[in-house]
Structure formats: structure tokens, C-alpha cells
XYZ file of C-alpha atoms in Angstrom:
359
model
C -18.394 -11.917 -27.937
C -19.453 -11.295 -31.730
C -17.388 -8.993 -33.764
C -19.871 -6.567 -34.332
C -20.355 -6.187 -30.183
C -16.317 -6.013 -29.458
C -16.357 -3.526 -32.916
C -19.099 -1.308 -30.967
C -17.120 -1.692 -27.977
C -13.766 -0.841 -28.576
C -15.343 2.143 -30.374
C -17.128 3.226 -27.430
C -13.927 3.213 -25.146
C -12.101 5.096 -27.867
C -14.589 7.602 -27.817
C -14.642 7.807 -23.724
C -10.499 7.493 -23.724
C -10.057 10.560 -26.546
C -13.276 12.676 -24.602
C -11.255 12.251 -21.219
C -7.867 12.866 -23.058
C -8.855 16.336 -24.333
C -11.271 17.732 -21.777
C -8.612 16.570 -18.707
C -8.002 19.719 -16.680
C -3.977 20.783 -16.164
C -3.225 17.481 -18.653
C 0.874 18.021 -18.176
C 2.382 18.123 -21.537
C 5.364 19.754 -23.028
C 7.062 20.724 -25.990
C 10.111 22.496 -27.394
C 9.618 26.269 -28.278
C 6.898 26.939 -30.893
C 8.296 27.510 -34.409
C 7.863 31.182 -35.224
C 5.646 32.601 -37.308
C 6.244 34.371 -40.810
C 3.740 37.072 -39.612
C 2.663 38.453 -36.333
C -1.014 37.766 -36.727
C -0.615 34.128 -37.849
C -0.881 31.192 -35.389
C 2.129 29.149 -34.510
C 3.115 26.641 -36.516
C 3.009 23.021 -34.800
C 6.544 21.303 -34.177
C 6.381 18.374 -36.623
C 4.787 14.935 -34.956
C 8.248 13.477 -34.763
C 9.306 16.228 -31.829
C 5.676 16.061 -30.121
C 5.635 12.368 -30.108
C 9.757 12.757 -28.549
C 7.797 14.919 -25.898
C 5.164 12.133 -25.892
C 7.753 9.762 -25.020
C 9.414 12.024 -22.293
C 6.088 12.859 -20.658
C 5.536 9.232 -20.076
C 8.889 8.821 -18.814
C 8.440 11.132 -16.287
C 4.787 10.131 -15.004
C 5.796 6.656 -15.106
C 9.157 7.465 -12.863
C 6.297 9.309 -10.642
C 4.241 6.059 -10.552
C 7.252 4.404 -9.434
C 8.221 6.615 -6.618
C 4.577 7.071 -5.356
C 4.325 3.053 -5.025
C 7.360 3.448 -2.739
C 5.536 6.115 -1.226
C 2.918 3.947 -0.044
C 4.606 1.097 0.667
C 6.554 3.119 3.255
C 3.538 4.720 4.549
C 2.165 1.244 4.991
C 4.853 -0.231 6.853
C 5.531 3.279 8.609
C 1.547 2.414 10.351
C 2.367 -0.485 11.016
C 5.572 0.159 12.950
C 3.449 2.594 14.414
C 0.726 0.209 15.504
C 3.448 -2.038 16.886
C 5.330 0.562 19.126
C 2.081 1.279 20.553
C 1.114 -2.483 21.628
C 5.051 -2.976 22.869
C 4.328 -0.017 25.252
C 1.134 -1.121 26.607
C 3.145 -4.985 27.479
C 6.095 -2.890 29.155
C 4.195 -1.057 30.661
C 1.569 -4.323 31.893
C 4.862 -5.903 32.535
C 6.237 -3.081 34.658
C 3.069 -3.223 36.284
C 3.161 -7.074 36.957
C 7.392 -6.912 38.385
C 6.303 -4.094 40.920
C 3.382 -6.883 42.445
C 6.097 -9.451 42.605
C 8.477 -7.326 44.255
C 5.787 -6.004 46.464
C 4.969 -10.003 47.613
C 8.578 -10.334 48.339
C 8.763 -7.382 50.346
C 5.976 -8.944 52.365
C 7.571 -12.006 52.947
C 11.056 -10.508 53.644
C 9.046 -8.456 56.658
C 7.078 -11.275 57.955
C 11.153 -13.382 58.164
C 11.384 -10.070 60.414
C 8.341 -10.711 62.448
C 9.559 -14.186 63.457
C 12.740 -12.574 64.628
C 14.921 -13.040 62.069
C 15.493 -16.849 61.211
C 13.843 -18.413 58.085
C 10.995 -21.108 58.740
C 13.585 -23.811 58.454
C 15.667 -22.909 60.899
C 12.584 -22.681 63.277
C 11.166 -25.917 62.816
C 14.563 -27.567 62.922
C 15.076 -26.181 66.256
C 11.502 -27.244 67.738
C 11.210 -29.830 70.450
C 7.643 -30.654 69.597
C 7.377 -33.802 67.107
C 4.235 -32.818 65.471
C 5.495 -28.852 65.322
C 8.681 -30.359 63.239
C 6.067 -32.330 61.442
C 4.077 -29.095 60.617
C 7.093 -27.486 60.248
C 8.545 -29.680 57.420
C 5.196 -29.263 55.119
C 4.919 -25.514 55.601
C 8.581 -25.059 54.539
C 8.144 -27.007 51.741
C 5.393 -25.285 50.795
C 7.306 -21.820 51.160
C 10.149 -23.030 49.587
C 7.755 -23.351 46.426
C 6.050 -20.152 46.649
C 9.691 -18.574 46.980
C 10.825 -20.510 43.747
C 8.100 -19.743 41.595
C 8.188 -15.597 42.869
C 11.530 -15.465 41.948
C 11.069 -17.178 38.605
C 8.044 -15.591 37.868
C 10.131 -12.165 38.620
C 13.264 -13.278 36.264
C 10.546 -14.070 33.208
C 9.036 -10.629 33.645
C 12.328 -8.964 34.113
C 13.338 -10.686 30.634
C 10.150 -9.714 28.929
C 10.797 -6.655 29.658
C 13.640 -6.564 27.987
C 12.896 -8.446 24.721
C 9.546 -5.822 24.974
C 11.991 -3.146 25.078
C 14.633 -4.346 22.593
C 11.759 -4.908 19.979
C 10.414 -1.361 20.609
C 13.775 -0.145 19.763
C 14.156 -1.820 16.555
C 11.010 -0.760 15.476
C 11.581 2.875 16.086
C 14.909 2.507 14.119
C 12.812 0.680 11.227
C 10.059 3.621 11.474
C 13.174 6.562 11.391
C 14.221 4.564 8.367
C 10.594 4.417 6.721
C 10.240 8.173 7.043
C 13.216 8.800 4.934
C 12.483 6.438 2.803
C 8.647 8.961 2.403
C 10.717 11.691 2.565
C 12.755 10.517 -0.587
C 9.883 9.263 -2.518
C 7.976 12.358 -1.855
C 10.703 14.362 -3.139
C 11.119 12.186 -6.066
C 7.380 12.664 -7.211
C 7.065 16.497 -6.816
C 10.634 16.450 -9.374
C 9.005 14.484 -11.922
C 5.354 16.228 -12.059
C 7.087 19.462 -11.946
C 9.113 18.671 -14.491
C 6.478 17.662 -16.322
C 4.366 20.784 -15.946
C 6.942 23.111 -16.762
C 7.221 21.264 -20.225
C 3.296 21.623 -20.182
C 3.984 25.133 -19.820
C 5.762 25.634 -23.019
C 3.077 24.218 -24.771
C 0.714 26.286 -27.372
C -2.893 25.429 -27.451
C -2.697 23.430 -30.717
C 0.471 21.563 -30.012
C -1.220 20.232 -26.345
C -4.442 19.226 -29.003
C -2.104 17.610 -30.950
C -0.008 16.012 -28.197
C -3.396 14.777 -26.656
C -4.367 13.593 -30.408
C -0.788 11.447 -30.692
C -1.113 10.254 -26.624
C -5.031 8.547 -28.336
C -3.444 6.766 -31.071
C -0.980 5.411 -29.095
C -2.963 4.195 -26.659
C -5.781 2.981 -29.378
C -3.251 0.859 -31.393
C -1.947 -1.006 -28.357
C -5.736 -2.182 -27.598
C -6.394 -2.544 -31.196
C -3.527 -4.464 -31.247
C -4.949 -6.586 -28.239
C -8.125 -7.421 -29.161
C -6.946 -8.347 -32.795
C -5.162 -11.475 -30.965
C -8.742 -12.434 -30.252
C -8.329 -12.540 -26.668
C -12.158 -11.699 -26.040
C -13.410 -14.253 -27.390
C -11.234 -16.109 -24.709
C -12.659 -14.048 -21.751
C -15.627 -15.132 -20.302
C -15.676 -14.880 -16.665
C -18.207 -13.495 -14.763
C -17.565 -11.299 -12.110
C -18.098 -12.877 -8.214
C -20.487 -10.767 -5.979
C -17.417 -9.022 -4.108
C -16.100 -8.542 -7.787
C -19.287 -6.439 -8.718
C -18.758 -4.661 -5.449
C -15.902 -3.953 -6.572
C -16.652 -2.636 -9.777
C -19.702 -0.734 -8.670
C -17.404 0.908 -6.351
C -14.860 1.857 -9.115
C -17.254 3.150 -11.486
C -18.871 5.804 -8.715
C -15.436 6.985 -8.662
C -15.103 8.166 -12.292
C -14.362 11.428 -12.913
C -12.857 12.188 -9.651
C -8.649 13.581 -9.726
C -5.740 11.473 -9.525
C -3.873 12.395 -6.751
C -0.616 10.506 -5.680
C -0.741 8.680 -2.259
C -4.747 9.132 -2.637
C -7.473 6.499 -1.042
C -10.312 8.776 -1.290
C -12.971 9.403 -1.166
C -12.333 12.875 -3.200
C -9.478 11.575 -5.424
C -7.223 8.782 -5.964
C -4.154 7.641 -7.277
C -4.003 3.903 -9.138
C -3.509 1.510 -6.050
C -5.738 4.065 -3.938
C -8.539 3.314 -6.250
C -8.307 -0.787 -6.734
C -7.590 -0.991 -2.896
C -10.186 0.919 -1.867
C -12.922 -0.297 -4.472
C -12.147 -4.287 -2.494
C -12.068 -3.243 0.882
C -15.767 -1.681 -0.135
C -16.330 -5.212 -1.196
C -15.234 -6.558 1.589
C -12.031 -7.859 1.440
C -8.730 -5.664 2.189
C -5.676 -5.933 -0.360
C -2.042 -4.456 -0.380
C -2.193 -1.210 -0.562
C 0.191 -0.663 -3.394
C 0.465 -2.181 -7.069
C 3.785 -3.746 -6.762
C 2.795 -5.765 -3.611
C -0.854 -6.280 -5.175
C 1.286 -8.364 -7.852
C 3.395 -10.141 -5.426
C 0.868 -10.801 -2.859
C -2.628 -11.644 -4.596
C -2.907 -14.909 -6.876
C -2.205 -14.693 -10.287
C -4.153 -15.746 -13.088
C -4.188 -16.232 -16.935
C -5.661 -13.243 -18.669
C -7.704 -15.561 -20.714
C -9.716 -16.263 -17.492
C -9.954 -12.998 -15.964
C -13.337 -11.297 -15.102
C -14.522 -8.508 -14.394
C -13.010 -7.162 -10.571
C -9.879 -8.401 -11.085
C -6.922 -6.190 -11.388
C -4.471 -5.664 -14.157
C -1.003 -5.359 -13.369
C 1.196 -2.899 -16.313
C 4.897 -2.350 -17.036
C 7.712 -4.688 -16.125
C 8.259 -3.166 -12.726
C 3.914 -3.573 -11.574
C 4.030 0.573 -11.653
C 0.014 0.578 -12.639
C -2.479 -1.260 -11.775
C -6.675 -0.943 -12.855
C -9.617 -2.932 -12.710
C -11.050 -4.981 -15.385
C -15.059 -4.715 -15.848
C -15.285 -6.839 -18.786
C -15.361 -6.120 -22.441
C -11.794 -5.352 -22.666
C -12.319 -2.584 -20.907
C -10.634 -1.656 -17.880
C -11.297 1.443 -14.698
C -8.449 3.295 -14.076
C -6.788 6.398 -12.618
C -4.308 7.317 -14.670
C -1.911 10.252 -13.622
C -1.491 13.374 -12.522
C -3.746 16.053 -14.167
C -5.880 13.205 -14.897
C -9.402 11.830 -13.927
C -10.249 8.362 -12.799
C -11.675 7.168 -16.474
C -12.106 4.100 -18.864
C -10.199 2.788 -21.196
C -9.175 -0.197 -22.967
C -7.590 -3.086 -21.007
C -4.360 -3.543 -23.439
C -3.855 0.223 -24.022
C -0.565 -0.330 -21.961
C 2.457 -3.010 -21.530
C 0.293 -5.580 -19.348
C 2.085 -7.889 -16.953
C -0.389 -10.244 -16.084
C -3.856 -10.619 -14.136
C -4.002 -10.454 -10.350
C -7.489 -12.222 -8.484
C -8.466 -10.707 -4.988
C -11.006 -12.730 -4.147
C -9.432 -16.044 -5.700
């Protein structure tokens, strides 16, 4: 890409990231008390940059601590459907296999009654005690024959009795596992609703100039980390083009902008970041993990010099964020709470590498 495109570029996302910044509704800042004023008519004073950028710094503790416990979130509401999914199809074999040992028993009840019918001695002992030669002939091959039958009833009972069992055992440890996943929500939930409300009550405190001037400091942080990314020269590196699930993909992101984050979100009204990127592929066609952290350990990984457009970022040490890249160095995300699903610049945050769906 020439300089004068990536220069147009990067100035375009700026534009989109600061626009989105200060016109996001219920943005959750905070701030320590206003300075008062010398006169009752005059407008606060701003806390000096230095204490807004320490609120800065706590804000994106606190979202990112969210981000963190909403991953968890999902994971366990993941695993809690599948649990779910499996305690159903355990029910349906116990119950097939419940099915299956009352038509055994029922066949051995019928041969039990016929024994009675014959007066009470097994076919053995009534061949054995036949004076005809070609009777005890007979005899020997229909006992032998019965003697098989028998055998494989009563195996075929002792299997079913023990898949019943394993059936059963397995549908008890997956209850156990789903009690254990709903805590786990439970927790997470709880976790999440702290951290945003902590957040919006240091919002709260916020005058009207200091949240402009928050929003103002949250832009230049976020423009010199992708300044400081595409100064490596890393675009002129990129040139992959985007597979036709890949511009599914993307065309599916991009119909999403605008629309809330919301943690735990898949749609199709808001999202939160792992709602969106899993989503946008299983529109393309081709399911992912639901959550960031297991789209990082599960999808393959490649070098962001060979990334394209579709593929999904991965930020922070601990895979807490994920967006997708559609080219340019720029990337489709949804952010955080009191935020909008928006564009901005692929290296405006910590990345940890480059994740392929399709690969």
C-alpha cells in the first residue's frame, strides 16, 4: 500500500474511532470530584490530564476485568448446552434400553411358561428320557438349538442391564458437571454487573467537559498505539485477500455496525466481542468457538504479516478481545459496554496474534 493511501487511511479510522468515541451513548467514564469553582456562575474547572488519564487507566481496568468474566460467561454457557444436549440423548438410550430389557424379560417369561406346558422338565431331560431313536435324534438338535437361544437372551439381557448403568452413571456426572457450570454463570455474571457498575458510578461523577476530555485522552491513546503500528511498516507486509467465507464474514460484520455491545450477546440486536466474530462465520458458513479465549486456542494461528481480511485478531495477554480484520489496518469490533459495534485501527490495542477460521 503507498504511503499516501495508508496516510488517508489511518486518517479515516481516526476520524470514525474519535466520531464513535464522543457520540457513544452512556460511554462509562469517571472521575474524582470536579475542582470548585472561584464563582458560582463559572464552569468547573477540569481535573488536570494526569488524574483523567489515572481514571482512563481505571476505566480500562474495569471493562477489561468485565471482558474477562463475560468470556467465562460464555464458555460456561457453552458447555452448560452442551451438558444439556447430552442429558437429553442419555435419557432417550435409558429409556430405549429400558425399553429393550423389558422385551428380553418378556421372551424369557415365555419360555419359562412353555418349560410349564411340557410339565415341568427342561427339553433335555425329555429327550434323554425318549425311547424313540430318531425323537432323541430330534431331541439332541432342538436342545442345542435352545441352549443357544437361552445363552444369547441372557447375555443379551446382562449387556443391556450394564448399559443401563454406564447410561445412567454418565447422566449423573453430567448433571453434577451442569450444577457446577451454573455456578460457575452465576459467578461470572456477578462479576460483570460489579465491574460495569463500578464503572458507571465513576461515569456518574463526571462533568460534561471532563467526559469530553476523558473521551479526547481514551482517542490519543488508542491513535498512538496504531500509529505506532503502522510506523513498523507492517502494511506494506499485508497483502492477503480475503477467501469468499472471509467476505461473508466481513459483510456480515459491517451490517452490524452501530448496533450496542451487550455482554453474553449473539445478536441479532446487539453483541458483545466473541458474539459478533462468531456469529459473522457461522453466517459464512462455518461455526467457531464461541468465546475469544477458546477462538485463540482452538482456530489456527497465523503470522500477522499474512493475515487478511476475515480473520480475527486476538488482544491482551489473557485473549480477553477479539475483532475482525477487513484489511487496511483496520479492524470491526465491539468494544464495551456503553459502546457500539464500530471501526477502528487494528493495533489500537496490545495484539496477541492472528487467528484463521477458515484456514
Amino acid at each position: 500500500m503507498g504511503t499516501g493511501k495508508r496516510g488517508l487511511l489511518t486518517a479515516a479510522v481516526t476520524v470514525v474511532c474519535a466520531v464513535t468515541v464522543l457520540a457513544a451513548p452512556g460511554t462509562a467514564f469517571a472521575a474524582p470530584t470536579p475542582t470548585p469553582s472561584a464563582s458560582p456562575s463559572a464552569s468547573p474547572t477540569p481535573p488536570p490530564s494526569k488524574d483523567l488519564e489515572k481514571v482512563r487507566e481505571k476505566l480500562d481496568k474495569l471493562y477489561h476485568d468485565a471482558a474477562v468474566a463475560t468470556d467465562a460467561y460464555n464458555a460456561a454457557e457453552e458447555r452448560t448446552k452442551e451438558q444439556s444436549a447430552l442429558i437429553v440423548e442419555l435419557a432417550k438410550k435409558i429409556v430405549e434400553g429400558q425399553q429393550k430389557l423389558e422385551r428380553l424379560k418378556n421372551q424369557a417369561g415365555a419360555s419359562a411358561r412353555a418349560q410349564y406346558r411340557t410339565g415341568g422338565l427342561p427339553p433335555t431331560a425329555q429327550f434323554l428320557l425318549s425311547d424313540d431313536p430318531q425323537e432323541f435324534i430330534d431331541g439332541a438338535g432342538t436342545v442345542l438349538n435352545g441352549q443357544r437361544a437361552t445363552n444369547k437372551l441372557i447375555a443379551e439381557m446382562t449387556r443391556t442391564q450394564k448399559d443401563l448403568q454406564g447410561y445412567a452413571d454418565d447422566a449423573s456426572a453430567q448433571w453434577r458437571k451442569l450444577e457446577s457450570n451454573r455456578k460457575a454463570k452465576a459467578a461470572a455474571k456477578k462479576k460483570i454487573k460489579q465491574q460495569i457498575s463500578e464503572a458507571e458510578q465513576l461515569e456518574s461523577r463526571l462533568e460534561k467537559k471532563e467526559k469530553e476530555r476523558l473521551a479526547e485522552l481514551e482517542q490519543q491513546a488508542a491513535s498512538q498505539a496504531q500509529t505506532k503500528w503502522l510506523d513498523t511498516g507492517i502494511l506494506d507486509e499485508i497483502n492477503g485477500k480475503a477467501s469468499a467465507q472471509g467476505k461473508k464474514a466481513v459483510e456480515f460484520a459491517t451490517a452490524q455496525l452501530g448496533k450496542p455491545y451487550v455482554w453474553g450477546a449473539e445478536g441479532p440486536k446487539s453483541y458483545d466481542c466473541s458474539g459478533l466474530t462468531s456469529q459473522a462465520w457461522l453466517n459464512a458458513g462455518h461455526p467457531i468457538p464461541r468465546t475469544s479465549q477458546e477462538q485463540w486456542k482452538q482456530l489456527p494461528h497465523v503470522d500477522i504479516k499474512d493475515m487478511r481480511p476475515g480473520d480475527l485478531i486476538i488482544y491482551f495477554d489473557d485473549a480477553s478481545h477479539v475483532a475482525m480484520y477487513v484489511g487496511d489496518g483496520a479492524i470491526i469490533h465491539s468494544p464495551r459496554p456503553g459502546r457500539t459495534v464500530t471501526i477502528a485501527g487494528a493495533g489500537s490495542m496490545p495484539i496477541l496474534g492472528v487467528v484463521r477460521p477458515d484456514a
